[in-house]
Tab-separated table of C-alpha atoms in Angstrom:
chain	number	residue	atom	x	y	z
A	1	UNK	CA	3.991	-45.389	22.067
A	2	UNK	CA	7.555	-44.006	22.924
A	3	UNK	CA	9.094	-45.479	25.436
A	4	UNK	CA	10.219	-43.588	28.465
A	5	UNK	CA	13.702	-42.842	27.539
A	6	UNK	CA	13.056	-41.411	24.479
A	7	UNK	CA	10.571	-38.973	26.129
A	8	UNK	CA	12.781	-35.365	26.818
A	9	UNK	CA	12.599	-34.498	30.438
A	10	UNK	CA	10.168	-31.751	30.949
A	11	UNK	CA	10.878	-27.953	31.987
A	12	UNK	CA	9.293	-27.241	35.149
A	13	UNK	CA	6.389	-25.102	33.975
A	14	UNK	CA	5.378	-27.991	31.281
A	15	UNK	CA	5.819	-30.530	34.220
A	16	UNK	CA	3.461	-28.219	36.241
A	17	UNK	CA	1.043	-27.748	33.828
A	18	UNK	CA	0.789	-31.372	32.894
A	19	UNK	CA	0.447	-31.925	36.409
A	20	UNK	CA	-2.246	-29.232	37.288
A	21	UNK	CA	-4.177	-31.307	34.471
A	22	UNK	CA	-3.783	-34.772	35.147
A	23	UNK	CA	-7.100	-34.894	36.855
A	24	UNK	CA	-9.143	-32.504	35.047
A	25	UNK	CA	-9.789	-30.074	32.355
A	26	UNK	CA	-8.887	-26.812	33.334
A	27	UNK	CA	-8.894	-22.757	32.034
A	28	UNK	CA	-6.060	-20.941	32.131
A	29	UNK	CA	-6.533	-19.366	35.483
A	30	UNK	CA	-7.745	-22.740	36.902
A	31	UNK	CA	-4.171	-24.022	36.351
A	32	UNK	CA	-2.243	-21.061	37.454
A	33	UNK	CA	-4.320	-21.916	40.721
A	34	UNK	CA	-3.621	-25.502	41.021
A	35	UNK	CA	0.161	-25.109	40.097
A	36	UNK	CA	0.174	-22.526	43.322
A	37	UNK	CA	-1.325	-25.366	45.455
A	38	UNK	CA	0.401	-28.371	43.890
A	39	UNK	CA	3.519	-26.812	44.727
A	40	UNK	CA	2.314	-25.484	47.888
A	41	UNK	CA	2.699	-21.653	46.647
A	42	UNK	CA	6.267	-22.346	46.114
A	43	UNK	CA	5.551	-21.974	42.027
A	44	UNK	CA	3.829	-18.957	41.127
A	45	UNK	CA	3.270	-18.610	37.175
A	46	UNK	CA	2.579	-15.466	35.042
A	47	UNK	CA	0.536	-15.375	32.341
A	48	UNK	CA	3.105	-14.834	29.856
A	49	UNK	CA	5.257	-17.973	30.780
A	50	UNK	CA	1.751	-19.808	31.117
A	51	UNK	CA	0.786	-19.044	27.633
A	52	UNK	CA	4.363	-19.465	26.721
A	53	UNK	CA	4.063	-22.789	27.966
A	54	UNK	CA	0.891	-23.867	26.430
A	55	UNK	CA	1.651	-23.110	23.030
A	56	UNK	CA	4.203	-25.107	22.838
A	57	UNK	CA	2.117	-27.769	24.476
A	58	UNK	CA	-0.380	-27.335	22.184
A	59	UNK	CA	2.130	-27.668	19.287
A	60	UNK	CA	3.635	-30.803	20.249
A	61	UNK	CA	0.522	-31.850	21.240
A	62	UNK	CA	0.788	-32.863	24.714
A	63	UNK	CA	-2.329	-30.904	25.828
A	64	UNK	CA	-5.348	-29.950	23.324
A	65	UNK	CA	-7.963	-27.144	23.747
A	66	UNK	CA	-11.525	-27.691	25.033
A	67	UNK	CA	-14.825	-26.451	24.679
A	68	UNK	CA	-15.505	-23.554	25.942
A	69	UNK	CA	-17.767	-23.147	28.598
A	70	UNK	CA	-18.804	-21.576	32.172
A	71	UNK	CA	-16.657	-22.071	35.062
A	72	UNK	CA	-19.542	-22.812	37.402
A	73	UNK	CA	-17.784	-21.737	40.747
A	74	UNK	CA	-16.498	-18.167	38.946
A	75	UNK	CA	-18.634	-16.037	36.591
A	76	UNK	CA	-20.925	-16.298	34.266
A	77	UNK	CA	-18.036	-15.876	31.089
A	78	UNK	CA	-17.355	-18.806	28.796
A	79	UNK	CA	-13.705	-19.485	29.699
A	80	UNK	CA	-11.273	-21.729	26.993
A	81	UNK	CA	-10.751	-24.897	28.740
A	82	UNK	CA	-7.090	-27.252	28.108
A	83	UNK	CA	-6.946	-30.726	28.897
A	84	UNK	CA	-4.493	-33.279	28.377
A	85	UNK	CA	-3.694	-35.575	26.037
A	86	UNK	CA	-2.126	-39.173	25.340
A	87	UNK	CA	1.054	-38.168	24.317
A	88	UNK	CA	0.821	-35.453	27.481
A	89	UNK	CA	0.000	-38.270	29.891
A	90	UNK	CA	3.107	-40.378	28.620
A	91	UNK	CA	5.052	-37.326	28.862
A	92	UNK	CA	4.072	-36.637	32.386
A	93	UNK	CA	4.309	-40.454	33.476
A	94	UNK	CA	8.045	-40.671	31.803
A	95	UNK	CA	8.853	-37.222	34.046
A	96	UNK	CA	7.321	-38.622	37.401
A	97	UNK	CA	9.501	-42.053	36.770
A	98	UNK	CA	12.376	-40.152	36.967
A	99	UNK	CA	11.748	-38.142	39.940
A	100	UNK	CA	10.668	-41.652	41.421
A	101	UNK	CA	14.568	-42.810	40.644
A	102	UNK	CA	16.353	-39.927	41.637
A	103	UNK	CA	14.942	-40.133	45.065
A	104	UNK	CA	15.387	-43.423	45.047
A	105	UNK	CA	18.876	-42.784	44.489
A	106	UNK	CA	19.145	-40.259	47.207
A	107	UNK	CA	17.496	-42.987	49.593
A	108	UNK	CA	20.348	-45.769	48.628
A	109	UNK	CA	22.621	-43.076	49.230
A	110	UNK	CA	21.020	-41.932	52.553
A	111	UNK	CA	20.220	-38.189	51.278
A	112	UNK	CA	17.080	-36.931	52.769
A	113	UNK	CA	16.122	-33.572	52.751
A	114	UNK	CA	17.816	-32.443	55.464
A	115	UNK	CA	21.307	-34.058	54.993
A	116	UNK	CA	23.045	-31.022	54.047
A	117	UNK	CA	20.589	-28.277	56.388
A	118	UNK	CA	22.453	-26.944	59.806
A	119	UNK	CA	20.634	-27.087	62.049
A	120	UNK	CA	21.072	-25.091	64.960
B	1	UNK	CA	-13.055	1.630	40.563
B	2	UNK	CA	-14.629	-0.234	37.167
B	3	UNK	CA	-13.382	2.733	34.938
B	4	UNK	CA	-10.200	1.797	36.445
B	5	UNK	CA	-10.114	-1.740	35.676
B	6	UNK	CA	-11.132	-1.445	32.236
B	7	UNK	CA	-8.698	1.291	31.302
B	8	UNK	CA	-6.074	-1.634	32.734
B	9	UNK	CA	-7.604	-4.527	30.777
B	10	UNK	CA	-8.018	-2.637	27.950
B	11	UNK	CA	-4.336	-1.282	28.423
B	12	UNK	CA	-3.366	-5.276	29.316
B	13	UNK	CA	-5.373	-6.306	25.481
B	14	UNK	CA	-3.110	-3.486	24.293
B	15	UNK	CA	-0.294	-5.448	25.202
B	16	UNK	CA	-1.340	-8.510	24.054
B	17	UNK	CA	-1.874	-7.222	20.559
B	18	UNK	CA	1.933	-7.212	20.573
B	19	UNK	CA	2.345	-11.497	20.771
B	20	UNK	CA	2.608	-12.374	17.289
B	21	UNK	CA	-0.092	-12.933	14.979
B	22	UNK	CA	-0.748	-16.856	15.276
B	23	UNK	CA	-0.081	-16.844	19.272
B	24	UNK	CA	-2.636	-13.721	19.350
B	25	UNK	CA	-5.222	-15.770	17.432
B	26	UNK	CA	-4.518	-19.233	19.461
B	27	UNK	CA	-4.404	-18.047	22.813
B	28	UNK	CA	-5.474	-14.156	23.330
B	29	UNK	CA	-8.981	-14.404	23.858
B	30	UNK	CA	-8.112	-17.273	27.052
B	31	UNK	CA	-4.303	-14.791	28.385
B	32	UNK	CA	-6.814	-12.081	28.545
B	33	UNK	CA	-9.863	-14.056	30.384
B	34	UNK	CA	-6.935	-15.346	32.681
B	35	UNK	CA	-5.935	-11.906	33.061
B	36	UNK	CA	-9.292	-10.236	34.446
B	37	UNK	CA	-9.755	-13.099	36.446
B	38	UNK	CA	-6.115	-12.724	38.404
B	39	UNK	CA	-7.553	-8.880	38.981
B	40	UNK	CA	-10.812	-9.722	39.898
B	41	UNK	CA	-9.199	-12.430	42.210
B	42	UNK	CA	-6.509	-9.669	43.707
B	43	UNK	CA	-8.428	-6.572	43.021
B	44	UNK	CA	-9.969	-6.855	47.067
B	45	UNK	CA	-6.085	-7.730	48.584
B	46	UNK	CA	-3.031	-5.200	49.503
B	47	UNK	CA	-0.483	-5.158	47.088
B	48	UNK	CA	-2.705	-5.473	43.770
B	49	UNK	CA	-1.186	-2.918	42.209
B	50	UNK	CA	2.759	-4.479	42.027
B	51	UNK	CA	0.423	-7.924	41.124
B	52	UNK	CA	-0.773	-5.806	38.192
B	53	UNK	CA	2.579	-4.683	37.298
B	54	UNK	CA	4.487	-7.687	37.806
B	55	UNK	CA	1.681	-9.292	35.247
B	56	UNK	CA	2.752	-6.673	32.620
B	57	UNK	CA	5.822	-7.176	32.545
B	58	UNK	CA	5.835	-10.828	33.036
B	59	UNK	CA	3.715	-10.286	29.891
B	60	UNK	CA	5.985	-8.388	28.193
B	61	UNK	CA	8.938	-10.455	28.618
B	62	UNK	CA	6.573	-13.457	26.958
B	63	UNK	CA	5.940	-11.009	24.403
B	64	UNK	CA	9.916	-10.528	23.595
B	65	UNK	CA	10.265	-14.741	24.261
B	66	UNK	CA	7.905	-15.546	21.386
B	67	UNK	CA	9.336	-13.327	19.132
B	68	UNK	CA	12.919	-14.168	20.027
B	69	UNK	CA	11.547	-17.715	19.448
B	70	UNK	CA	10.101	-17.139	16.308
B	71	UNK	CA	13.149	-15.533	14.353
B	72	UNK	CA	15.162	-18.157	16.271
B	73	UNK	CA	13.378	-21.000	15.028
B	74	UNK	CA	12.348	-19.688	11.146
B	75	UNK	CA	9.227	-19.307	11.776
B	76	UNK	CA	9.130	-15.412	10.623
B	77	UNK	CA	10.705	-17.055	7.119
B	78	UNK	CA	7.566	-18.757	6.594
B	79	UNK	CA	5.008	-15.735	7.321
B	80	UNK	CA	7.263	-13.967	4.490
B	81	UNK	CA	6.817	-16.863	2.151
B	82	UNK	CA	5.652	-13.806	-0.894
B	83	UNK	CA	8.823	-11.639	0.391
B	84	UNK	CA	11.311	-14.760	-0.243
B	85	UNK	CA	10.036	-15.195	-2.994
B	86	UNK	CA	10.496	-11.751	-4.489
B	87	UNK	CA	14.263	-12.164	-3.270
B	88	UNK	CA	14.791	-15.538	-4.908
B	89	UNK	CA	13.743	-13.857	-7.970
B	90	UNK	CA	15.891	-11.039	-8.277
B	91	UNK	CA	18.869	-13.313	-6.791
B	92	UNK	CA	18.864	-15.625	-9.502
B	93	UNK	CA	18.489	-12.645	-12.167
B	94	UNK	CA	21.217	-11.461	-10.504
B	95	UNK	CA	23.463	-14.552	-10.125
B	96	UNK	CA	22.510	-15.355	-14.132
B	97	UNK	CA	23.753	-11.472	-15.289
B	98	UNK	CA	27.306	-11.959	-12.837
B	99	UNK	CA	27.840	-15.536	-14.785
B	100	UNK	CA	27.422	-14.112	-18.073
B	101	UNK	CA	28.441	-10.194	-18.097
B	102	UNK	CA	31.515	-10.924	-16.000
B	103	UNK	CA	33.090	-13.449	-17.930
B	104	UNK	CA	32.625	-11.728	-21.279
B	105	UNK	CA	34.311	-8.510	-19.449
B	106	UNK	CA	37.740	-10.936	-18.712
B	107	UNK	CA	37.284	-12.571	-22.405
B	108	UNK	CA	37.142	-9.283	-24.494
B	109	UNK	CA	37.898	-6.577	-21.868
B	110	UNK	CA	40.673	-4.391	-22.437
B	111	UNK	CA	42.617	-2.560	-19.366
B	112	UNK	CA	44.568	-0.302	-21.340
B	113	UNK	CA	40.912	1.407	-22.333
B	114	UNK	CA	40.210	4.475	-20.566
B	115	UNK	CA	36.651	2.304	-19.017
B	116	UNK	CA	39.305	-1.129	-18.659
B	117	UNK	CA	39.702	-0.627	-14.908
B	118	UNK	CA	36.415	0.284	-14.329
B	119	UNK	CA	35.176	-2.893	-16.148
B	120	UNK	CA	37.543	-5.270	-14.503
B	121	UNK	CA	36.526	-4.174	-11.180
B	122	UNK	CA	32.538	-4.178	-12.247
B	123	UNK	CA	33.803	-7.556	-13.038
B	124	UNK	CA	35.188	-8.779	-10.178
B	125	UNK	CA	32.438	-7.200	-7.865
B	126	UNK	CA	29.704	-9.264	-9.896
B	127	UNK	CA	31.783	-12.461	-10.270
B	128	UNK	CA	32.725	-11.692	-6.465
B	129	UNK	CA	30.469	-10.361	-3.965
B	130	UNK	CA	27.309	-10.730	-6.251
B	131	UNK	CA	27.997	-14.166	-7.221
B	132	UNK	CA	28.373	-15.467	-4.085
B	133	UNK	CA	25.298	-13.629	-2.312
B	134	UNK	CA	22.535	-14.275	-4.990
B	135	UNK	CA	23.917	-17.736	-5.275
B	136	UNK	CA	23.327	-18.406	-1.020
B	137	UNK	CA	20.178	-16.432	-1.176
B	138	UNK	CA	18.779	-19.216	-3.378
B	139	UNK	CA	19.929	-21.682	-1.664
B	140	UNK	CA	19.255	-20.484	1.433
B	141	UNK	CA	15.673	-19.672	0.565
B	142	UNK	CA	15.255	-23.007	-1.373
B	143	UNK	CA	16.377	-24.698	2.030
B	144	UNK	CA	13.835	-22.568	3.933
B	145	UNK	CA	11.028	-23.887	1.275
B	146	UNK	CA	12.020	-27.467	1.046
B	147	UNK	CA	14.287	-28.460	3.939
B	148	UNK	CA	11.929	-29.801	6.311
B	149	UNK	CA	12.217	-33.041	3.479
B	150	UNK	CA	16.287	-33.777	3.718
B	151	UNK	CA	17.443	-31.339	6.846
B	152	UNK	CA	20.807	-32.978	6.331
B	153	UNK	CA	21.297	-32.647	3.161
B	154	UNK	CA	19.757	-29.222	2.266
B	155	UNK	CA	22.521	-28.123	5.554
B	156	UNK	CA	25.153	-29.588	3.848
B	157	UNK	CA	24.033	-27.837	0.261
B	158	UNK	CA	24.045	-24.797	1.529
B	159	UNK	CA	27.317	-25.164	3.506
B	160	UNK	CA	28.636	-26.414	0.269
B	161	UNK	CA	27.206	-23.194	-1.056
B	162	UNK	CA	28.516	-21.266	1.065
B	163	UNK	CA	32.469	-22.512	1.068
B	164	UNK	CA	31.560	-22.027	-3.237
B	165	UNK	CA	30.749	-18.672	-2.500
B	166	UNK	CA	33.679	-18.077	-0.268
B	167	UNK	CA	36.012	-19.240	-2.598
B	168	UNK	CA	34.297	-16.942	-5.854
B	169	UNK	CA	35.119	-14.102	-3.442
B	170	UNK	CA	38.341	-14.727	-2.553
B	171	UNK	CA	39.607	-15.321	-6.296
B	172	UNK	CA	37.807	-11.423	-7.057
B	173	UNK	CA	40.212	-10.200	-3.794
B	174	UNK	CA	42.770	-11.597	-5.711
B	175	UNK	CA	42.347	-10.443	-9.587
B	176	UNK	CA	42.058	-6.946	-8.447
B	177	UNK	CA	44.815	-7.027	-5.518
B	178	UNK	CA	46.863	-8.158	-8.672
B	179	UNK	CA	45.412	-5.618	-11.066
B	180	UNK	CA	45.850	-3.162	-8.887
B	181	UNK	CA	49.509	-3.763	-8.159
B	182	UNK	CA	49.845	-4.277	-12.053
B	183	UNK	CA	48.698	-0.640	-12.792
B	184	UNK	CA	50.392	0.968	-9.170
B	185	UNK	CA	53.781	-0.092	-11.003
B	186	UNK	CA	53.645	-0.766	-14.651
B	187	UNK	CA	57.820	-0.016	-14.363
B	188	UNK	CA	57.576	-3.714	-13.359
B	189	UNK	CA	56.290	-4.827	-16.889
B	190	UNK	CA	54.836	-7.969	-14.537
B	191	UNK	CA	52.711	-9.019	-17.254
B	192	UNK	CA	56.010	-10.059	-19.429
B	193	UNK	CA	57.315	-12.010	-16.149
B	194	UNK	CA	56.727	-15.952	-16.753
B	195	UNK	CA	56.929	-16.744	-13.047
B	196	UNK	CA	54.478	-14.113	-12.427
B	197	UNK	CA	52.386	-15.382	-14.713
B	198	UNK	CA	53.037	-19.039	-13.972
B	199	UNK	CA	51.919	-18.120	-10.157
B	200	UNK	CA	49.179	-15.967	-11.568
B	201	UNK	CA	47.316	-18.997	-13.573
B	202	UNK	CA	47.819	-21.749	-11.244
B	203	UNK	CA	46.637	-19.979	-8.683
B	204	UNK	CA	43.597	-19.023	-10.093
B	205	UNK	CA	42.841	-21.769	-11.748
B	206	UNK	CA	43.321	-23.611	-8.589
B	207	UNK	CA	40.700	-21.161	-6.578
B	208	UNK	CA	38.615	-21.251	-9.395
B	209	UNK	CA	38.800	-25.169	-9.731
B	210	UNK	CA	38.071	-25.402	-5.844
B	211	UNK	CA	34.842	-23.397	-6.435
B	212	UNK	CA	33.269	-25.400	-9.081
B	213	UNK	CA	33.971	-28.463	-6.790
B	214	UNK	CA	32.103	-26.677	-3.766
B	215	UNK	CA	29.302	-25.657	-6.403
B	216	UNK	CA	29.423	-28.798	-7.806
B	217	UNK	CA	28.688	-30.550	-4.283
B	218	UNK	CA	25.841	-27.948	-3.644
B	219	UNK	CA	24.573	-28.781	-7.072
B	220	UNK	CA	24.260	-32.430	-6.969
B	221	UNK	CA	22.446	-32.341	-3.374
B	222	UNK	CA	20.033	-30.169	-4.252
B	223	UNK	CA	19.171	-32.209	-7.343
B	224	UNK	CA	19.191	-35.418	-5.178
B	225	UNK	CA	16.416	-33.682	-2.357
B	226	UNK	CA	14.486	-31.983	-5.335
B	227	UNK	CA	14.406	-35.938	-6.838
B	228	UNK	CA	13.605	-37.778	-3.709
B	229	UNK	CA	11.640	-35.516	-2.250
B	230	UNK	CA	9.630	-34.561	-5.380
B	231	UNK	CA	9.484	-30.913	-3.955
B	232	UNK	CA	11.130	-30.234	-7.396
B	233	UNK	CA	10.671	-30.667	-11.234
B	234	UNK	CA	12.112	-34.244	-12.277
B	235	UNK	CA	13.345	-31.848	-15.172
B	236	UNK	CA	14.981	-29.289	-13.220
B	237	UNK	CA	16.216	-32.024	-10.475
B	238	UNK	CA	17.688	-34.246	-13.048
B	239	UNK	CA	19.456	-30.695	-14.337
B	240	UNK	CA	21.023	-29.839	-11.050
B	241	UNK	CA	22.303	-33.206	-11.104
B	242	UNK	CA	23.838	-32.650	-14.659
B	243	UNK	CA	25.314	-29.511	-13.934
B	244	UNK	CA	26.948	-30.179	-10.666
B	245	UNK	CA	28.609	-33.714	-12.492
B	246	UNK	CA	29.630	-31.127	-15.107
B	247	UNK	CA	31.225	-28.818	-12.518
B	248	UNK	CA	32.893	-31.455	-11.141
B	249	UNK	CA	35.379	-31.932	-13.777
B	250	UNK	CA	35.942	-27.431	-14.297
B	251	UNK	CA	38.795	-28.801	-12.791
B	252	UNK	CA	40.390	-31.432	-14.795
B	253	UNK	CA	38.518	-29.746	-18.225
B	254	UNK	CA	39.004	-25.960	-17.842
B	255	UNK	CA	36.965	-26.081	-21.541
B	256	UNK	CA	33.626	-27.567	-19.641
B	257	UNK	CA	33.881	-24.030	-17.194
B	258	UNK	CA	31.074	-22.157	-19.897
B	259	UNK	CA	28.817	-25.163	-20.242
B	260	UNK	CA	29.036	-25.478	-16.492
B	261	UNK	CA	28.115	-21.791	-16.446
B	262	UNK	CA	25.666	-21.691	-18.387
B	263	UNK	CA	23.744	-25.000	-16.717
B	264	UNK	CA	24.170	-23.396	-13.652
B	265	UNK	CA	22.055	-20.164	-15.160
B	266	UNK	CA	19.587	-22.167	-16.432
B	267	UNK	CA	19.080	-23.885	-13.417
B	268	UNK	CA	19.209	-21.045	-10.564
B	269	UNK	CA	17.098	-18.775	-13.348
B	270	UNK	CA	14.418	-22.067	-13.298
B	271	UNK	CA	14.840	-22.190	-9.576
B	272	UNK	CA	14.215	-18.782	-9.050
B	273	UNK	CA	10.880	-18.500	-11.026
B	274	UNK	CA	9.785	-21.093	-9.369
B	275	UNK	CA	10.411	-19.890	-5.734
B	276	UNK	CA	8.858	-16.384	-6.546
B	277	UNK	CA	5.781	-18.374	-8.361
B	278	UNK	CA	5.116	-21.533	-6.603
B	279	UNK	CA	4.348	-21.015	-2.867
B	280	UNK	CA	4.809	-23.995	-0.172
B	281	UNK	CA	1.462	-25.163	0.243
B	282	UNK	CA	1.672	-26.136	-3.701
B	283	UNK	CA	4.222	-27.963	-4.220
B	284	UNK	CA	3.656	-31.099	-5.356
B	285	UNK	CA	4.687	-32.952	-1.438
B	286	UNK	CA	2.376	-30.994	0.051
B	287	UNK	CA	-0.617	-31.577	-2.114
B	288	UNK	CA	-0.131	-35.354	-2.027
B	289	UNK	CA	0.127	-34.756	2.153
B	290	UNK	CA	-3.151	-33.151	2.209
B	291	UNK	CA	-4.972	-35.622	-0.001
B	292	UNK	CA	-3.136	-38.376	1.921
């Protein structure tokens, strides 16, 4: 397995998407949805950088496609399902370890979110 | 309201058709599932119809990205595999009739003949411009087909290739800036002047030596990734390698210039057959990588 520094830091929407599927499989509109509440509706993803995304996910093989199948809380439509891989869980695990020592950078250095707010 | 949404989702699978072929196939069917779902979902709230817009043209700029992505990264190149080949083809008939016809021109042309201009500068435009783009074509296309192998040294071929190429065209500039100036004042009788003459050689010569080396460079790297690699006939690797060690020494043994020549034609002729005949998926790397 590569170890963590030779794993590229992600770009946000991989990061997202890796993310949204961590837990489960998901369809394509399953993920747009859980990116919206992962990142508290602060990320909102089209389907064209979505897609984007995925391919080259699915290239590099980070995620992989599913069966197909119905989404029991939607329709009755067989929707494509993605899920992640081994190589997409490393990749993921590698990004969250360096979020986890940038902020615990800013904490040596006493940076908290609001350091550099005004507030009146 | 349903004729409504399906002249949009039909419009939307419109759109779609528009990603290029492999995304299409990979991911259409799920981009447009996603996409009746984000109506159905936003259909009932204010606003849908910016949504439905935004979606379009956050479609359409994915559209433009994939594309943009594709000629960026070479990909187009290998969906005109048949195209390439065609071009190898006729660039290496090409490159073979500008080392032969152009040569003979200098050897028994005569510029005092009513055609002996017009000759000359056929000459120089085939030993010139045509030289030096047939000869990168192949090259370039040969990288495209067997690069992935040696990266490095396929990059470095080509650059060699290219600084060849260069150099071809630059001695051309100069035979006909000289020609030119030759007939412009024949008053000047410069072909009887020894220092013009003296200037005239050497500096061709030079140029001409410098080419062979950059040719010669190109040569022997393509034979050494066509060897190693075995994406190339031992036969026609082990010939590259012969005729760039021969155009090594055009330099030092002006007399080796026409078997360097004509190695060189039997080599790009070779290598272009083979690039309009064989296509990727059978050459001999590939077929052990499948069975493997």
């Amino acid at each position: 397995m590569a170890s963590e520094n030779q794993i590229p830091p992600l770009t946000p929407a991989v990061f997202h998407i890796l993310l949204a599927l961590s837990t489960e499989e998901r369809h394509g509109y399953g993920i747009m949805k859980q990116v919206e509440k992962d990142s508290q509706g602060k990320v909102s993803m089209g389907a064209g950088t979505l897609y984007g995304s995925l391919k080259r996910m699915l290239d590099s093989g980070l995620v992989k496609e599913s069966d197909k199948r119905v989404d029991p809380e939607m329709d009755d439509e067989r929707r494509i399902y993605y899920q992640i891989t081994g190589a997409g869980a490393t990749a993921l695990a590698a990004e969250l370890a360096r979020y986890q020592r940038i902020v615990t950078i800013a904490q040596q250095r006493k940076l908290y979110p609001k350091t550099f707010a005004y507030d009146v | 309201m349903m004729y409504e949404q399906e002249i949009v989702q039909t419009l939307y699978k419109k759109l779609l058709a528009l990603y290029p072929k492999n995304f299409k196939e990979q991911l259409g069917e799920s981009m447009e599932q996603t996409f009746n779902d984000l109506y159905q979902e936003r259909q009932s709230k204010e606003r849908w119809p910016g949504f439905v817009l935004w979606l379009f043209v956050e479609t359409a700029v994915g559209i433009v990205r994939e594309h943009v992505r594709i000629i960026t990264e070479g990909a187009m190149m290998k969906n005109t595999t048949t195209n390439l080949g065609y071009i190898a083809l006729i660039s290496s008939t090409l490159f073979a009739v500008a080392f032969i016809v152009a040569p003979m021109i200098y050897l028994v042309g005569n510029l005092r003949d009513a055609m002996g201009p017009f000759a000359y500068n056929l000459a120089d435009f085939l030993y010139g411009p045509v030289w030096a783009a047939s000869l990168i074509n192949v090259v370039f296309i040969l990288r495209e087909r067997i690069g992935e192998r040696a990266p490095r040294r396929m990059s470095l071929a080509l650059s060699a290739t290219v600084l060849a190429a260069g150099t071809m065209i630059l001695i051309a500039c100069v035979r006909s800036a000289n020609r030119q100036y030759h007939i412009l004042h024949p008053e000047l009788h410069l072909e009887n002047s020894i220092t013009v003459l003296a200037v005239w050689g050497t500096l061709i010569s030079g140029l001409t030596g410098a080419a062979w080396h950059f040719l010669e460079w190109a040569l022997i790297l393509i034979g050494s990734v066509g060897w190693t690699s075995h994406q190339l006939p031992r036969l026609l690797s082990a010939l590259y390698l012969i005729a760039g060690l021969t155009s090594l020494f055009v330099y030092l043994l002006p007399n080796t210039e026409g078997l360097a020549a004509l190695l060189g034609v039997i080599v790009i002729i070779w290598q272009g057959i083979l690039l309009w005949k064989v296509k990727p998926e059978e050459t001999p790397a590939n077929q052990a990588d499948q069975s493997g």
